[in-house]
Amino acid sequence: SAGLDDKQGPIQKHFIDDGIMQVSEDGEVLFKKSVMQILIDNNLQKLIFPGELSYDPIHLNDIQPAMFDGLNFKKGDIFLSLRSISIIALYRPSNNKILWYKKNPWVNQHDVDILNAEQISIFNNKSKVIFNNNQNIYDKKIKKNNNILIYDFKKDSVLNKYETLFEKYDIRTPTQGLAEVMKDGSLFIEESDYGRLLKFD
């Protein structure tokens, strides 16, 4: 779906079912699966159309593989960011199981990262999407800043420790967005829609 103009969906009669694929260094397809089929296989089809219908009901915008075992995940598991339904899901390809998922408090989020064995970070766009004539349109009147939320599996809680920073520097990309929390505690942010890069100590 990369590069597809949201406004062209109903005009061109596109319906997007995102998928995941693992490819070897030699170009051999090792694993391939539809995201909708993953949800259906896990009896979560209700998540595909939670409210109004959309031609882009999932919008997979990030896949984060686990490269080590954590508290609630194993090496080889993957975290999926499903923008249209504001869900982060933990999926195990080896047995086709969704092990965990959480909807909100992030809204139309991007960029899920594994911070350590117990925590993940999520770039929270906080953008409101309005469905108009089956089109996904971002409400440009909402001028909320973004933030980074950290979900702690051990405490089953969401930390919002960067809110003041995002407010102060008016970081508010409605779509896209990347954030990297470095090992030394510094923070790198890409405010994609405005072409701004920021790094904080």
Short mmCIF file of C-alpha atoms in Angstrom, two decimals, residues 1-11 13-19 35-36 39 47-61 81-86 108-110 129-138 175:
data_model
loop_
_atom_site.label_atom_id
_atom_site.label_comp_id
_atom_site.label_asym_id
_atom_site.label_seq_id
_atom_site.Cartn_x
_atom_site.Cartn_y
_atom_site.Cartn_z
CA SER A 1 0.00 0.00 0.00
CA ALA A 2 3.03 2.29 0.11
CA GLY A 3 2.46 5.46 -1.86
CA LEU A 4 -1.26 4.88 -2.43
CA ASP A 5 -3.21 8.11 -2.19
CA ASP A 6 -5.89 7.58 0.47
CA LYS A 7 -8.32 9.74 -1.54
CA GLN A 8 -8.04 7.45 -4.56
CA GLY A 9 -9.20 4.31 -2.73
CA PRO A 10 -12.91 4.32 -3.57
CA ILE A 11 -12.30 5.97 -6.96
CA LYS A 13 -11.85 0.57 -6.24
CA HIS A 14 -8.77 -0.50 -4.32
CA PHE A 15 -9.30 -2.58 -1.19
CA ILE A 16 -6.16 -3.11 0.83
CA ASP A 17 -5.32 -6.29 2.68
CA ASP A 18 -1.82 -5.82 4.01
CA GLY A 19 0.47 -8.79 4.44
CA VAL A 35 -2.93 -9.67 8.02
CA MET A 36 -6.69 -10.05 7.64
CA LEU A 39 -6.92 -11.82 12.48
CA LEU A 47 -11.25 -5.83 14.65
CA ILE A 48 -11.14 -5.48 10.88
CA PHE A 49 -14.23 -3.26 10.69
CA PRO A 50 -14.78 -1.91 14.23
CA GLY A 51 -17.00 0.96 13.07
CA GLU A 52 -17.53 2.64 9.73
CA LEU A 53 -16.36 0.78 6.65
CA SER A 54 -13.06 1.75 5.08
CA TYR A 55 -11.25 0.59 1.96
CA ASP A 56 -8.08 0.49 4.12
CA PRO A 57 -9.28 -1.14 7.35
CA ILE A 58 -5.87 -2.19 8.73
CA HIS A 59 -3.01 -0.13 7.25
CA LEU A 60 0.01 -2.06 8.50
CA ASN A 61 2.71 0.59 8.85
CA SER A 81 1.40 -1.63 14.06
CA LEU A 82 -2.12 -1.55 12.61
CA ARG A 83 -2.81 2.15 12.08
CA SER A 84 -6.44 2.22 10.99
CA ILE A 85 -7.64 0.38 14.09
CA SER A 86 -5.06 1.91 16.50
CA ASN A 108 -3.24 6.08 14.39
CA GLN A 109 0.21 5.22 15.67
CA HIS A 110 3.45 4.41 13.83
CA VAL A 129 -9.22 10.09 10.93
CA ILE A 130 -12.64 10.93 9.57
CA PHE A 131 -14.34 8.52 7.20
CA ASN A 132 -16.01 10.58 4.47
CA ASN A 133 -17.58 8.79 1.50
CA ASN A 134 -15.49 5.72 2.38
CA GLN A 135 -12.29 7.78 2.34
CA ASN A 136 -9.74 8.02 5.13
CA ILE A 137 -9.17 11.74 5.68
CA TYR A 138 -7.06 13.23 8.47
CA THR A 175 0.81 10.83 9.49
#
